[in-house]
XYZ file of C-alpha atoms in Angstrom:
156
model
C 24.276 -2.651 -13.968
C 22.726 -2.773 -10.911
C 19.388 -2.484 -12.811
C 20.177 -3.924 -15.503
C 20.714 -6.481 -13.759
C 17.598 -6.109 -11.668
C 15.459 -5.893 -14.428
C 17.110 -9.437 -15.823
C 16.367 -11.364 -13.075
C 12.862 -10.274 -13.521
C 12.502 -10.863 -16.680
C 13.515 -14.709 -15.784
C 11.301 -14.845 -13.069
C 8.364 -12.902 -15.305
C 8.627 -16.153 -17.711
C 9.795 -19.525 -15.821
C 8.744 -18.817 -12.627
C 5.316 -17.791 -13.150
C 5.048 -20.108 -16.560
C 3.334 -16.772 -18.627
C 3.136 -16.827 -22.664
C 6.280 -14.809 -23.789
C 4.364 -13.130 -26.718
C 2.892 -11.010 -23.353
C 5.617 -10.396 -20.850
C 7.313 -9.099 -25.002
C 4.124 -6.941 -24.558
C 3.928 -5.737 -22.074
C 8.341 -5.511 -21.603
C 7.760 -3.485 -24.717
C 5.392 -0.816 -23.251
C 6.009 2.729 -22.725
C 3.148 2.670 -20.549
C 1.292 0.178 -18.646
C -2.006 -0.355 -18.309
C -4.486 -1.598 -16.343
C -4.831 -4.795 -18.808
C -1.701 -5.577 -18.080
C -1.610 -4.854 -14.688
C -4.616 -7.095 -14.285
C -2.986 -10.442 -16.099
C 0.349 -10.148 -14.075
C -2.096 -10.308 -11.368
C -4.463 -12.839 -12.031
C -2.321 -15.478 -14.035
C 0.396 -15.074 -10.784
C -2.472 -15.495 -8.755
C -3.917 -18.329 -10.690
C -6.911 -16.417 -11.513
C -7.327 -17.022 -14.927
C -5.005 -19.107 -17.426
C -1.924 -17.651 -19.130
C -4.033 -17.608 -21.808
C -6.898 -15.511 -20.935
C -7.406 -12.028 -22.398
C -7.135 -8.520 -20.316
C -9.944 -8.195 -20.120
C -10.685 -11.635 -18.402
C -7.861 -10.320 -15.971
C -9.859 -7.385 -15.019
C -13.198 -9.196 -14.532
C -11.118 -12.486 -12.291
C -10.296 -9.345 -9.965
C -12.898 -7.592 -9.899
C -14.799 -10.588 -8.673
C -12.117 -11.886 -6.460
C -12.775 -8.214 -4.815
C -9.447 -6.811 -5.451
C -10.865 -4.315 -7.731
C -13.086 -1.665 -6.266
C -14.279 -0.609 -9.438
C -14.039 -2.425 -13.774
C -11.563 -0.559 -16.397
C -11.218 -0.403 -19.233
C -7.752 -2.487 -20.350
C -6.565 0.236 -22.939
C -6.167 2.730 -20.039
C -2.930 3.884 -18.522
C -2.453 2.731 -14.395
C -1.077 5.199 -12.370
C 1.993 4.030 -10.020
C -0.334 4.020 -6.761
C -3.078 1.957 -8.525
C -0.436 0.233 -9.682
C 1.532 -0.481 -6.546
C -3.332 -1.372 -4.394
C -3.261 -4.324 -7.492
C 0.835 -5.659 -6.504
C 0.379 -5.554 -2.673
C -3.849 -7.233 -2.771
C -2.009 -9.439 -5.181
C 0.847 -10.558 -2.497
C -1.629 -9.849 0.529
C 0.811 -7.520 1.687
C 0.139 -6.941 5.860
C 1.190 -3.463 5.655
C 0.735 -1.280 8.095
C -2.411 0.131 10.868
C -3.778 2.872 8.043
C -2.628 0.179 6.040
C -4.860 -2.277 7.244
C -7.791 0.237 8.484
C -8.629 1.353 4.972
C -8.210 -2.612 3.517
C -5.172 -1.668 1.323
C -6.633 1.732 -0.326
C -4.480 2.511 -3.463
C -2.891 5.697 -0.938
C -1.637 3.855 1.853
C -0.541 0.936 -1.141
C 1.621 3.549 -2.635
C 3.139 4.252 0.895
C 3.776 0.896 2.267
C 6.261 -0.421 -0.982
C 8.306 3.441 -0.473
C 8.035 1.835 3.579
C 9.192 -0.862 2.488
C 11.839 0.472 0.428
C 10.767 -0.636 -3.039
C 9.701 2.700 -4.435
C 11.818 5.273 -3.844
C 10.637 8.245 -1.663
C 10.736 11.018 -4.626
C 8.657 8.841 -5.982
C 5.467 10.231 -8.103
C 2.175 8.416 -7.259
C 0.097 10.042 -10.499
C 3.504 8.578 -12.786
C 2.589 6.183 -15.212
C 5.453 3.477 -15.660
C 6.821 2.221 -18.687
C 6.317 -2.084 -18.502
C 9.903 -2.647 -18.138
C 9.376 -0.541 -14.490
C 6.288 -2.134 -13.888
C 7.785 -5.484 -14.642
C 10.430 -4.682 -12.229
C 7.989 -3.511 -9.958
C 6.518 -6.564 -9.233
C 9.788 -8.958 -9.065
C 10.486 -6.207 -6.268
C 7.200 -6.643 -4.428
C 7.899 -11.552 -5.543
C 11.024 -11.081 -3.424
C 9.924 -8.492 -0.498
C 7.099 -10.716 -0.197
C 6.503 -13.656 -1.281
C 6.767 -17.076 0.972
C 8.345 -18.773 -1.861
C 11.751 -19.243 -2.257
C 13.218 -17.718 -4.872
C 16.493 -19.676 -5.648
C 17.263 -23.322 -4.193
C 19.834 -23.398 -1.330
C 21.154 -26.408 -1.093
C 23.424 -24.890 -4.579
């Protein structure tokens, strides 16, 4: 039940807070495997590097040109959890621990940082391919942990 509530909150945040196209979010949610294009789209739109009507290829190019990707990837290739962690920690400007900073946020230490911060489980496999729903849940967890923006209005 907790997981369903988390997914529901993630959907609301993804759809409302970040103003992304409902169609693209639906495609991501229904994906059995999250792709580089989808992950980069989420990151680039969140950072206002691209418009929410841009393509996944444009999202990859925007992150590459901004220095957040070491290489240009094919948008339809499935992304392992270690690289998804890398994209999301870059997106949130995570400060991280000593090794994370020394390696300038390498995928290995980005993955370890998310584990250390309790976002990922200790037994998560870095080579695992997440579903679209799991990836959006991870995106929401990163947002709630690292974002400086308030999630809810405290005056309510």
